[in-house]
Coordinates of N, CA and C in Angstrom, one line a residue:
M1 N 101.1 100.2 54.7 CA 99.8 100.9 54.9 C 100.0 102.4 54.6
T2 N 99.1 103.0 53.8 CA 99.2 104.4 53.3 C 98.6 105.3 54.4
L3 N 98.9 106.6 54.2 CA 98.3 107.6 55.1 C 96.8 107.6 55.1
L4 N 96.2 107.3 54.0 CA 94.8 107.3 53.9 C 94.2 106.1 54.7
D5 N 94.9 104.9 54.6 CA 94.5 103.8 55.4 C 94.6 104.0 56.9
L6 N 95.7 104.7 57.3 CA 95.8 105.0 58.7 C 94.7 106.0 59.2
W7 N 94.4 107.0 58.3 CA 93.3 107.9 58.7 C 92.0 107.3 58.8
L8 N 91.7 106.3 57.8 CA 90.5 105.6 57.9 C 90.3 104.7 59.1
S9 N 91.5 104.2 59.5 CA 91.5 103.4 60.7 C 91.5 104.2 62.0
R10 N 91.5 105.5 61.8 CA 91.6 106.5 63.0 C 92.9 106.4 63.7
S11 N 94.0 105.8 63.1 CA 95.2 105.7 63.8 C 96.0 107.0 63.6
I12 N 95.6 107.9 62.8 CA 96.3 109.2 62.5 C 95.3 110.3 62.5
P13 N 95.5 111.4 63.2 CA 94.6 112.5 63.3 C 94.4 113.2 61.9
T14 N 93.3 113.9 61.7 CA 93.0 114.5 60.5 C 94.0 115.6 60.2
W15 N 94.4 116.4 61.2 CA 95.3 117.5 61.0 C 96.7 117.0 60.5
L16 N 97.1 115.9 61.0 CA 98.4 115.3 60.6 C 98.3 114.9 59.1
L17 N 97.2 114.3 58.7 CA 97.0 113.9 57.3 C 97.1 115.1 56.4
L18 N 96.4 116.1 56.7 CA 96.4 117.3 55.9 C 97.8 117.9 55.8
H19 N 98.5 118.0 56.9 CA 99.8 118.5 56.9 C 100.7 117.7 56.0
S20 N 100.6 116.4 56.1 CA 101.4 115.5 55.2 C 101.1 115.7 53.7
L21 N 99.8 115.9 53.4 CA 99.5 116.1 52.0 C 100.0 117.4 51.5
V22 N 100.0 118.4 52.3 CA 100.5 119.7 51.9 C 102.0 119.6 51.6
L23 N 102.7 118.9 52.5 CA 104.2 118.8 52.3 C 104.4 118.0 51.0
M24 N 103.6 117.0 50.7 CA 103.8 116.2 49.5 C 103.6 117.1 48.3
A25 N 102.6 117.9 48.4 CA 102.3 118.8 47.2 C 103.4 119.8 46.9
L26 N 104.0 120.2 48.0 CA 105.1 121.2 47.9 C 106.4 120.5 47.4
C27 N 106.6 119.3 47.8 CA 107.9 118.7 47.5 C 107.8 118.0 46.1
F28 N 106.6 117.6 45.7 CA 106.5 116.8 44.4 C 105.4 117.5 43.6
P29 N 105.8 118.1 42.4 CA 104.8 118.8 41.6 C 103.9 117.7 41.0
S30 N 102.7 118.2 40.8 CA 101.7 117.2 40.3 C 101.9 117.1 38.8
A31 N 101.4 116.0 38.3 CA 101.6 115.6 36.8 C 100.9 116.7 36.0
S32 N 99.8 117.3 36.5 CA 99.1 118.3 35.7 C 100.0 119.6 35.5
M33 N 100.9 119.9 36.4 CA 101.7 121.0 36.4 C 102.8 120.9 35.3
C34 N 103.3 119.7 35.1 CA 104.4 119.4 34.2 C 103.9 119.3 32.8
P35 N 104.5 120.0 31.8 CA 104.0 119.9 30.4 C 104.2 118.5 29.9
K36 N 103.4 118.1 28.9 CA 103.5 116.8 28.3 C 104.9 116.7 27.6
G37 N 105.5 115.5 27.8 CA 106.8 115.3 27.2 C 107.9 115.8 28.1
C38 N 107.7 116.4 29.2 CA 108.7 117.0 30.1 C 108.8 116.2 31.4
V39 N 109.9 116.4 32.0 CA 110.1 115.8 33.4 C 110.4 116.9 34.3
C40 N 109.6 117.0 35.4 CA 109.7 118.1 36.4 C 110.2 117.6 37.7
Q41 N 111.3 118.0 38.1 CA 111.9 117.6 39.4 C 112.2 118.8 40.3
R42 N 111.8 118.7 41.6 CA 112.1 119.7 42.5 C 113.4 119.6 43.1
D43 N 114.2 120.6 43.1 CA 115.6 120.6 43.6 C 115.6 121.6 44.8
P44 N 115.8 121.0 46.0 CA 115.7 121.9 47.2 C 116.9 122.9 47.2
H45 N 118.0 122.6 46.5 CA 119.1 123.6 46.5 C 118.8 124.8 45.6
L46 N 117.9 124.5 44.6 CA 117.5 125.6 43.7 C 116.3 126.4 44.1
H47 N 115.5 125.8 45.1 CA 114.3 126.4 45.5 C 113.3 126.6 44.3
G48 N 113.3 125.6 43.5 CA 112.4 125.6 42.4 C 112.4 124.3 41.6
L49 N 111.9 124.3 40.4 CA 111.8 123.1 39.6 C 112.9 123.1 38.5
N50 N 113.4 121.9 38.3 CA 114.3 121.6 37.1 C 113.4 120.9 36.1
V51 N 113.1 121.6 35.0 CA 112.1 121.1 34.0 C 112.9 120.7 32.8
S52 N 112.9 119.4 32.4 CA 113.6 118.9 31.3 C 112.7 118.5 30.2
C53 N 112.7 119.1 29.0 CA 111.9 118.7 27.9 C 112.8 118.3 26.7
S54 N 114.0 117.9 27.0 CA 115.0 117.6 25.9 C 114.5 116.4 25.1
Q55 N 114.8 116.4 23.8 CA 114.5 115.3 22.9 C 113.0 114.9 23.0
S56 N 112.1 115.8 23.0 CA 110.7 115.5 23.2 C 109.9 115.8 21.9
R57 N 110.6 116.1 20.8 CA 110.0 116.4 19.5 C 109.1 117.5 19.5
L58 N 109.4 118.5 20.4 CA 108.6 119.7 20.5 C 108.8 120.6 19.3
K59 N 107.7 121.2 18.8 CA 107.8 122.1 17.7 C 107.5 123.6 18.1
E60 N 107.1 123.7 19.4 CA 106.9 125.0 20.0 C 107.2 125.0 21.4
I61 N 107.4 126.1 22.0 CA 107.6 126.2 23.5 C 106.3 125.8 24.2
P62 N 106.4 124.9 25.2 CA 105.2 124.5 25.9 C 104.5 125.8 26.6
P63 N 103.2 125.9 26.4 CA 102.5 127.1 26.9 C 102.3 127.1 28.4
S64 N 102.4 126.0 29.1 CA 102.0 125.9 30.5 C 103.2 125.4 31.3
L65 N 104.2 126.2 31.3 CA 105.4 125.8 32.1 C 105.2 126.2 33.6
P66 N 105.6 125.4 34.5 CA 105.4 125.8 36.0 C 106.1 127.1 36.3
V67 N 105.4 127.9 37.0 CA 105.9 129.3 37.3 C 107.1 129.3 38.2
D68 N 107.4 128.2 38.9 CA 108.6 128.2 39.7 C 109.7 127.4 39.1
T69 N 109.7 127.4 37.7 CA 110.8 126.8 37.0 C 112.1 127.6 37.2
V70 N 113.2 126.9 37.5 CA 114.5 127.5 37.7 C 115.4 127.1 36.5
L71 N 115.4 125.9 36.2 CA 116.2 125.4 35.1 C 115.3 124.8 34.0
L72 N 115.4 125.2 32.8 CA 114.5 124.8 31.7 C 115.4 124.3 30.5
R73 N 115.2 123.0 30.2 CA 115.9 122.5 29.1 C 115.0 122.1 28.0
L74 N 115.1 122.8 26.8 CA 114.3 122.6 25.7 C 115.2 122.2 24.5
D75 N 116.4 121.7 24.7 CA 117.3 121.4 23.7 C 116.9 120.1 22.9
H76 N 117.5 120.0 21.7 CA 117.3 118.8 20.8 C 115.8 118.6 20.5
N77 N 115.2 119.7 20.1 CA 113.8 119.6 19.7 C 113.7 120.2 18.3
Q78 N 112.5 120.6 17.9 CA 112.2 121.1 16.5 C 111.5 122.5 16.7
I79 N 111.9 123.2 17.7 CA 111.2 124.5 18.0 C 111.7 125.5 17.0
G80 N 110.8 126.2 16.2 CA 111.2 127.0 15.1 C 111.1 128.5 15.5
A81 N 110.5 128.9 16.6 CA 110.4 130.3 16.9 C 110.3 130.5 18.4
V82 N 110.7 131.7 18.9 CA 110.6 132.1 20.3 C 109.6 133.3 20.3
P83 N 108.3 133.1 20.6 CA 107.4 134.2 20.6 C 107.7 135.2 21.6
D84 N 107.3 136.4 21.4 CA 107.4 137.5 22.4 C 106.8 137.1 23.7
R85 N 107.4 137.3 24.8 CA 106.9 137.0 26.2 C 106.6 135.5 26.4
A86 N 107.4 134.7 25.7 CA 107.1 133.2 25.9 C 107.5 132.7 27.3
F87 N 108.4 133.4 28.0 CA 108.8 133.0 29.3 C 108.5 134.0 30.4
Q88 N 107.5 134.9 30.1 CA 107.3 136.1 30.9 C 106.9 135.7 32.4
G89 N 106.1 134.5 32.5 CA 105.7 134.2 33.9 C 106.7 133.5 34.7
L90 N 107.9 133.2 34.2 CA 108.9 132.4 34.9 C 109.8 133.3 35.6
R91 N 109.4 133.8 36.8 CA 110.1 134.8 37.5 C 111.4 134.3 38.2
L92 N 111.5 133.0 38.3 CA 112.7 132.4 38.9 C 113.7 131.8 38.0
L93 N 113.4 131.9 36.7 CA 114.2 131.2 35.7 C 115.7 131.7 35.7
R94 N 116.6 130.8 35.8 CA 118.0 131.1 35.8 C 118.8 130.6 34.6
E95 N 118.4 129.4 34.1 CA 119.1 128.8 33.0 C 118.1 128.3 32.0
L96 N 118.3 128.7 30.7 CA 117.4 128.3 29.6 C 118.3 127.8 28.5
N97 N 118.0 126.5 28.1 CA 118.7 125.8 27.1 C 117.8 125.6 25.9
L98 N 118.1 126.3 24.8 CA 117.4 126.2 23.5 C 118.3 125.7 22.4
S99 N 119.3 125.1 22.8 CA 120.3 124.6 21.7 C 119.7 123.5 20.9
Y100 N 120.3 123.3 19.7 CA 119.9 122.2 18.8 C 118.4 122.2 18.5
N101 N 117.9 123.4 18.1 CA 116.5 123.5 17.6 C 116.6 124.2 16.2
A102 N 115.4 124.7 15.8 CA 115.3 125.3 14.4 C 114.9 126.7 14.5
V103 N 115.3 127.5 15.5 CA 115.0 128.9 15.7 C 115.7 129.7 14.6
E104 N 114.9 130.5 13.9 CA 115.5 131.3 12.8 C 115.7 132.8 13.1
T105 N 114.9 133.3 14.0 CA 115.0 134.7 14.3 C 114.6 135.0 15.7
L106 N 114.9 136.1 16.3 CA 114.6 136.5 17.6 C 114.0 137.9 17.6
G107 N 112.8 138.1 18.3 CA 112.2 139.4 18.3 C 112.7 140.2 19.5
E108 N 112.1 141.4 19.6 CA 112.5 142.3 20.7 C 112.1 141.7 22.0
G109 N 110.9 141.0 22.1 CA 110.4 140.6 23.4 C 110.6 139.1 23.6
S110 N 111.5 138.4 22.9 CA 111.6 137.0 23.0 C 111.9 136.5 24.5
F111 N 112.7 137.3 25.2 CA 113.1 137.0 26.6 C 112.6 138.0 27.6
S112 N 111.4 138.6 27.2 CA 110.8 139.6 28.1 C 110.3 138.9 29.4
G113 N 110.6 139.5 30.5 CA 110.2 139.0 31.8 C 111.2 138.2 32.5
V114 N 112.3 137.8 31.9 CA 113.3 137.0 32.6 C 114.7 137.6 32.5
E115 N 114.7 138.9 32.1 CA 116.0 139.6 32.0 C 116.7 139.7 33.3
A116 N 116.0 139.9 34.4 CA 116.6 140.1 35.7 C 117.2 138.9 36.3
T117 N 116.6 137.7 36.0 CA 117.0 136.5 36.7 C 117.8 135.5 35.9
L118 N 117.7 135.6 34.6 CA 118.3 134.6 33.7 C 119.9 134.8 33.8
Q119 N 120.6 133.7 34.0 CA 122.0 133.7 34.1 C 122.7 133.1 32.9
V120 N 122.1 132.1 32.3 CA 122.7 131.4 31.2 C 121.6 131.2 30.1
L121 N 121.9 131.5 28.9 CA 121.0 131.4 27.7 C 121.8 130.7 26.6
D122 N 121.4 129.5 26.3 CA 122.1 128.7 25.3 C 121.2 128.7 24.0
L123 N 121.7 129.4 22.9 CA 121.1 129.4 21.7 C 121.9 128.8 20.6
S124 N 122.9 128.0 20.9 CA 123.8 127.4 20.0 C 123.1 126.3 19.1
H125 N 123.7 126.1 17.9 CA 123.2 125.1 17.0 C 121.7 125.3 16.6
N126 N 121.4 126.5 16.2 CA 120.1 126.7 15.7 C 120.2 127.2 14.3
H127 N 119.2 127.8 13.7 CA 119.2 128.4 12.3 C 119.1 129.9 12.3
I128 N 119.5 130.5 13.4 CA 119.3 131.9 13.6 C 120.2 132.7 12.5
T129 N 119.5 133.5 11.8 CA 120.1 134.4 10.8 C 120.0 135.9 11.2
S130 N 118.9 136.3 11.9 CA 118.8 137.7 12.2 C 118.1 137.8 13.6
V131 N 118.3 138.9 14.2 CA 117.7 139.2 15.5 C 117.3 140.7 15.5
H132 N 116.3 141.0 16.4 CA 115.9 142.4 16.6 C 117.1 143.1 17.2
K133 N 117.2 144.4 16.9 CA 118.4 145.1 17.5 C 118.4 145.2 19.0
D134 N 117.2 145.0 19.6 CA 117.2 145.0 21.1 C 116.9 143.6 21.7
A135 N 117.2 142.6 21.0 CA 116.9 141.2 21.4 C 117.6 140.9 22.7
F136 N 118.9 141.3 22.8 CA 119.7 141.0 24.0 C 120.0 142.3 24.9
A137 N 119.3 143.4 24.6 CA 119.7 144.6 25.2 C 119.6 144.6 26.7
R138 N 118.6 144.0 27.3 CA 118.4 144.0 28.7 C 118.8 142.8 29.4
L139 N 119.4 141.8 28.7 CA 119.8 140.5 29.3 C 121.1 140.7 30.0
K140 N 121.2 140.1 31.1 CA 122.5 140.1 31.8 C 123.1 138.7 31.8
A141 N 122.4 137.8 31.2 CA 122.9 136.4 31.2 C 124.1 136.2 30.3
R142 N 124.8 135.1 30.5 CA 125.8 134.6 29.6 C 125.1 134.0 28.4
V143 N 125.3 134.5 27.2 CA 124.6 134.1 26.0 C 125.5 133.2 25.2
I144 N 125.1 132.1 24.7 CA 125.9 131.2 23.9 C 125.2 131.1 22.5
V145 N 125.9 131.5 21.5 CA 125.3 131.7 20.2 C 126.1 131.0 19.1
D146 N 126.9 130.0 19.5 CA 127.8 129.3 18.5 C 126.9 128.6 17.4
D147 N 127.5 128.4 16.2 CA 127.0 127.6 15.2 C 125.6 128.0 14.8
N148 N 125.5 129.2 14.3 CA 124.2 129.8 13.7 C 124.6 130.5 12.4
P149 N 123.8 130.4 11.4 CA 124.1 131.0 10.1 C 123.8 132.5 10.1
W150 N 124.5 133.3 10.8 CA 124.2 134.7 11.0 C 124.3 135.5 9.7
H151 N 123.4 136.4 9.5 CA 123.5 137.4 8.4 C 123.9 138.7 9.1
C152 N 125.1 139.1 8.8 CA 125.7 140.3 9.5 C 125.2 141.6 8.8
D153 N 124.3 142.3 9.5 CA 123.7 143.5 9.0 C 123.6 144.5 10.1
C154 N 122.9 145.6 9.9 CA 122.8 146.7 10.9 C 122.2 146.2 12.2
A155 N 121.1 145.5 12.1 CA 120.3 145.0 13.3 C 121.2 144.2 14.1
L156 N 122.0 143.3 13.5 CA 122.9 142.4 14.3 C 124.0 143.2 15.0
Q157 N 124.5 144.2 14.2 CA 125.5 145.0 14.8 C 125.0 145.8 16.0
Q158 N 123.8 146.2 16.0 CA 123.2 146.9 17.1 C 123.0 145.9 18.3
A159 N 122.5 144.7 17.9 CA 122.3 143.7 19.0 C 123.6 143.3 19.7
I160 N 124.7 143.2 18.9 CA 125.9 142.8 19.4 C 126.5 143.9 20.3
S161 N 126.3 145.1 19.9 CA 126.8 146.3 20.7 C 126.1 146.3 22.1
G162 N 124.9 145.7 22.2 CA 124.2 145.6 23.4 C 124.6 144.4 24.3
M163 N 125.6 143.7 23.8 CA 126.1 142.5 24.6 C 127.6 142.8 25.0
A164 N 127.8 144.0 25.6 CA 129.1 144.4 26.0 C 129.6 143.5 27.1
H165 N 128.7 143.0 27.9 CA 129.1 142.1 29.0 C 129.2 140.6 28.5
N166 N 129.0 140.4 27.2 CA 129.1 139.1 26.6 C 130.1 139.1 25.4
H167 N 131.3 139.7 25.6 CA 132.3 139.8 24.6 C 132.7 138.5 24.0
E168 N 132.8 137.5 24.9 CA 133.1 136.1 24.4 C 132.1 135.6 23.5
A169 N 130.8 135.8 23.8 CA 129.7 135.3 22.9 C 129.8 136.0 21.6
A170 N 129.9 137.3 21.7 CA 130.0 138.1 20.4 C 131.1 137.7 19.5
A171 N 132.2 137.3 20.1 CA 133.4 136.9 19.4 C 133.1 135.6 18.6
R172 N 132.1 134.8 19.0 CA 131.8 133.6 18.3 C 130.8 133.7 17.2
V173 N 130.3 134.9 17.0 CA 129.4 135.1 15.9 C 130.1 135.2 14.6
L174 N 129.9 134.2 13.7 CA 130.5 134.2 12.4 C 129.5 134.6 11.3
C175 N 129.9 135.4 10.3 CA 129.0 135.9 9.3 C 128.9 134.8 8.2
R176 N 127.7 134.1 8.2 CA 127.4 133.2 7.1 C 127.2 134.1 5.8
S177 N 126.5 135.2 5.9 CA 126.3 136.2 4.9 C 126.5 137.5 5.5
S178 N 126.7 138.5 4.6 CA 126.9 139.9 5.1 C 126.6 140.9 4.1
E179 N 126.3 142.1 4.6 CA 126.1 143.3 3.7 C 127.4 143.6 2.9
L180 N 128.5 143.2 3.5 CA 129.8 143.3 2.8 C 130.3 141.9 2.4
L181 N 130.5 141.7 1.2 CA 130.8 140.4 0.7 C 132.1 139.9 1.2
D182 N 133.1 140.7 1.4 CA 134.4 140.3 1.9 C 134.4 139.9 3.4
Q183 N 133.2 140.1 4.1 CA 133.2 139.7 5.5 C 132.6 138.3 5.7
E184 N 132.1 137.7 4.6 CA 131.5 136.4 4.8 C 132.5 135.3 5.3
G185 N 132.1 134.6 6.3 CA 132.9 133.6 6.9 C 133.9 134.1 8.0
R186 N 133.8 135.4 8.2 CA 134.7 136.0 9.2 C 134.0 136.3 10.5
P187 N 134.7 136.4 11.6 CA 134.0 136.8 12.9 C 133.4 138.2 12.7
F188 N 132.2 138.3 13.3 CA 131.5 139.6 13.2 C 132.3 140.7 13.8
L189 N 133.0 140.5 14.9 CA 133.7 141.5 15.5 C 134.9 142.0 14.7
A190 N 135.2 141.3 13.6 CA 136.3 141.7 12.7 C 135.7 142.8 11.7
V191 N 134.4 142.9 11.7 CA 133.8 143.9 10.8 C 134.0 145.3 11.4
D192 N 134.8 146.1 10.7 CA 135.1 147.4 11.3 C 134.4 148.5 10.5
T193 N 133.3 148.1 9.8 CA 132.5 149.1 9.1 C 131.2 149.3 9.8
D194 N 130.7 150.5 9.9 CA 129.4 150.8 10.5 C 128.3 150.4 9.5
L195 N 127.7 149.2 9.7 CA 126.8 148.7 8.7 C 125.5 149.5 8.7
C196 N 125.2 150.2 9.8 CA 124.0 151.0 9.8 C 124.2 152.2 8.9
N197 N 125.3 152.9 9.0 CA 125.6 154.0 8.1 C 125.8 153.5 6.6
L198 N 126.3 152.3 6.5 CA 126.4 151.7 5.1 C 125.0 151.6 4.5
A199 N 124.1 151.0 5.3 CA 122.7 150.9 4.8 C 122.1 152.2 4.5
K200 N 122.4 153.2 5.3 CA 121.9 154.6 5.0 C 122.5 155.2 3.8
R201 N 123.8 155.0 3.6 CA 124.4 155.5 2.4 C 123.9 154.7 1.2
T202 N 123.6 153.4 1.3 CA 123.1 152.7 0.2 C 121.7 153.2 -0.2
T203 N 120.9 153.5 0.9 CA 119.6 154.0 0.6 C 119.6 155.4 0.0
D204 N 120.5 156.3 0.5 CA 120.7 157.6 -0.1 C 121.2 157.5 -1.6
Y205 N 122.1 156.6 -1.8 CA 122.5 156.4 -3.2 C 121.4 156.0 -4.1
A206 N 120.6 155.0 -3.6 CA 119.5 154.5 -4.4 C 118.5 155.7 -4.7
M207 N 118.2 156.5 -3.7 CA 117.3 157.6 -3.9 C 117.9 158.6 -4.9
L208 N 119.2 158.9 -4.8 CA 119.9 159.8 -5.7 C 119.8 159.2 -7.2
V209 N 120.0 157.9 -7.3 CA 119.9 157.3 -8.7 C 118.5 157.4 -9.2
T210 N 117.5 157.2 -8.3 CA 116.1 157.3 -8.7 C 115.7 158.7 -9.1
M211 N 116.2 159.7 -8.3 CA 115.9 161.1 -8.7 C 116.5 161.5 -10.0
F212 N 117.8 161.0 -10.2 CA 118.5 161.3 -11.4 C 117.8 160.7 -12.6
G213 N 117.3 159.5 -12.4 CA 116.5 158.8 -13.5 C 115.3 159.6 -13.9
W214 N 114.5 160.0 -12.8 CA 113.3 160.8 -13.1 C 113.6 162.1 -13.8
F215 N 114.7 162.8 -13.3 CA 115.1 164.0 -14.0 C 115.5 163.8 -15.4
A216 N 116.2 162.7 -15.7 CA 116.6 162.4 -17.1 C 115.4 162.2 -17.9
M217 N 114.4 161.5 -17.4 CA 113.2 161.2 -18.1 C 112.5 162.5 -18.5
V218 N 112.4 163.5 -17.5 CA 111.7 164.7 -17.7 C 112.5 165.5 -18.8
I219 N 113.8 165.6 -18.7 CA 114.6 166.3 -19.7 C 114.4 165.7 -21.1
S220 N 114.4 164.4 -21.2 CA 114.2 163.7 -22.4 C 112.8 164.0 -23.0
Y221 N 111.8 164.1 -22.2 CA 110.5 164.4 -22.7 C 110.4 165.8 -23.2
V222 N 111.0 166.8 -22.5 CA 111.0 168.2 -22.9 C 111.7 168.3 -24.3
V223 N 112.9 167.7 -24.4 CA 113.6 167.7 -25.6 C 112.8 167.1 -26.8
Y224 N 112.2 166.0 -26.5 CA 111.3 165.3 -27.5 C 110.2 166.2 -27.9
Y225 N 109.6 166.9 -26.9 CA 108.4 167.8 -27.2 C 108.8 169.0 -28.0
V226 N 110.0 169.6 -27.7 CA 110.4 170.7 -28.5 C 110.8 170.3 -29.9
R227 N 111.5 169.2 -30.1 CA 111.8 168.8 -31.4 C 110.6 168.4 -32.2
Q228 N 109.6 167.8 -31.6 CA 108.4 167.4 -32.3 C 107.7 168.7 -32.7
N229 N 107.6 169.7 -31.9 CA 107.0 171.0 -32.3 C 107.7 171.7 -33.4
Q230 N 109.1 171.6 -33.4 CA 109.8 172.2 -34.4 C 109.6 171.5 -35.8
E231 N 109.5 170.2 -35.7 CA 109.2 169.4 -36.9 C 107.9 169.7 -37.4
D232 N 106.9 169.8 -36.6 CA 105.5 170.2 -37.0 C 105.5 171.6 -37.7
A233 N 106.2 172.5 -37.0 CA 106.3 173.9 -37.6 C 107.0 173.9 -39.0
R234 N 108.0 173.1 -39.1 CA 108.7 173.1 -40.4 C 107.8 172.5 -41.5
R235 N 107.1 171.4 -41.1 CA 106.2 170.8 -42.1 C 105.1 171.8 -42.5
H236 N 104.6 172.5 -41.5 CA 103.5 173.5 -41.8 C 104.0 174.6 -42.7
L237 N 105.3 175.1 -42.5 CA 105.9 176.1 -43.3 C 106.1 175.6 -44.7
E238 N 106.6 174.4 -44.9 CA 106.8 173.9 -46.2 C 105.4 173.7 -46.9
Y239 N 104.4 173.4 -46.2 CA 103.1 173.2 -46.8 C 102.6 174.6 -47.3
L240 N 102.8 175.6 -46.5 CA 102.4 177.0 -46.9 C 103.2 177.4 -48.2
K241 N 104.5 177.1 -48.2 CA 105.3 177.5 -49.4 C 104.8 176.8 -50.7
S242 N 104.3 175.6 -50.5 CA 103.9 174.8 -51.6 C 102.6 175.2 -52.2
L243 N 101.9 176.0 -51.5 CA 100.6 176.5 -52.1 C 100.8 177.4 -53.2
P244 N 100.0 177.4 -54.3 CA 100.1 178.3 -55.5 C 99.8 179.7 -55.1
S245 N 100.5 180.7 -55.8 CA 100.3 182.1 -55.5 C 98.9 182.5 -56.1
K246 N 98.2 183.4 -55.4 CA 96.9 183.9 -55.9 C 97.1 184.9 -57.0
P247 N 96.5 184.8 -58.2 CA 96.7 185.7 -59.4 C 96.0 187.0 -59.1
K248 N 96.7 188.1 -59.6 CA 96.1 189.5 -59.4 C 95.0 189.8 -60.4
K249 N 94.0 190.5 -59.9 CA 92.9 190.9 -60.8 C 93.3 192.1 -61.6
P250 N 92.7 192.3 -62.9 CA 93.0 193.4 -63.7 C 92.8 194.8 -63.1
D251 N 91.7 195.0 -62.4 CA 91.4 196.3 -61.9 C 92.4 196.7 -60.8
E252 N 93.0 195.6 -60.1 CA 94.0 195.8 -59.1 C 95.2 196.4 -59.7
A253 N 95.6 195.8 -61.0 CA 96.7 196.3 -61.7 C 96.6 197.7 -62.2
D254 N 95.3 198.1 -62.6 CA 95.1 199.5 -63.1 C 95.2 200.5 -61.9
D255 N 94.7 200.1 -60.7 CA 94.8 200.9 -59.6 C 96.3 201.2 -59.2
I256 N 97.1 200.2 -59.4 CA 98.5 200.3 -59.1 C 99.2 201.3 -60.0
S257 N 98.8 201.2 -61.4 CA 99.4 202.0 -62.4 C 99.0 203.5 -62.1
T258 N 97.8 203.7 -61.7 CA 97.3 205.1 -61.5 C 98.0 205.7 -60.3
V259 N 98.2 205.0 -59.3 CA 99.0 205.5 -58.2 C 100.4 205.9 -58.5
V260 N 101.0 205.1 -59.4 CA 102.4 205.4 -59.8 C 102.4 206.6 -60.7

């Protein structure tokens, strides 16, 4: 016999029924709270929910995750991006598993709102090539980044420098491609060149080459203009020389004789 049947038969007082329903609501999350394709279980030791969405063919992060989620598994899906503030409302989140997805990049605010509570972040086996320079700056969690096709550039170097407490994770970053060709396939921490200054020097060199090109074009134009004017002047002079001389009049000759 259910609680409702007992209440209808007046064998249980109303206050006791309400108390029991409240306890049930607290101990067992309702189906409407749990995202589609996920399983939500309350763990009394965690004082929150263990939400598992593994292998659910998700292409994006569920928008309505329970606010009391402590453990969140989103692994083995097809998630291609982590939007800014995607987990902002999860104030109790301790562990986030995003491994075996299709994430390609991480923005500055991808983990905004969970920096203080997050303890483990698994990003392994994704398609991550680049991250914002401050993507991990405020995280205190242990970050796992194995097996990603990293492009080693200035932004990644800045992001790695912000993971001083994650030296083990940083050591596992391998350069699939790099600003320095001889660094491809090597651990990122083996890169002893300041890629940010390298990028600046490359930009400065490009600007210098561009300025030199413009200067060369101006000089070439001036030289062409001067030579063209000289050629026109020479032609004009030759034309004047080729004109027949004007014959003198007889009276002009007499005047000249008289003067002499």
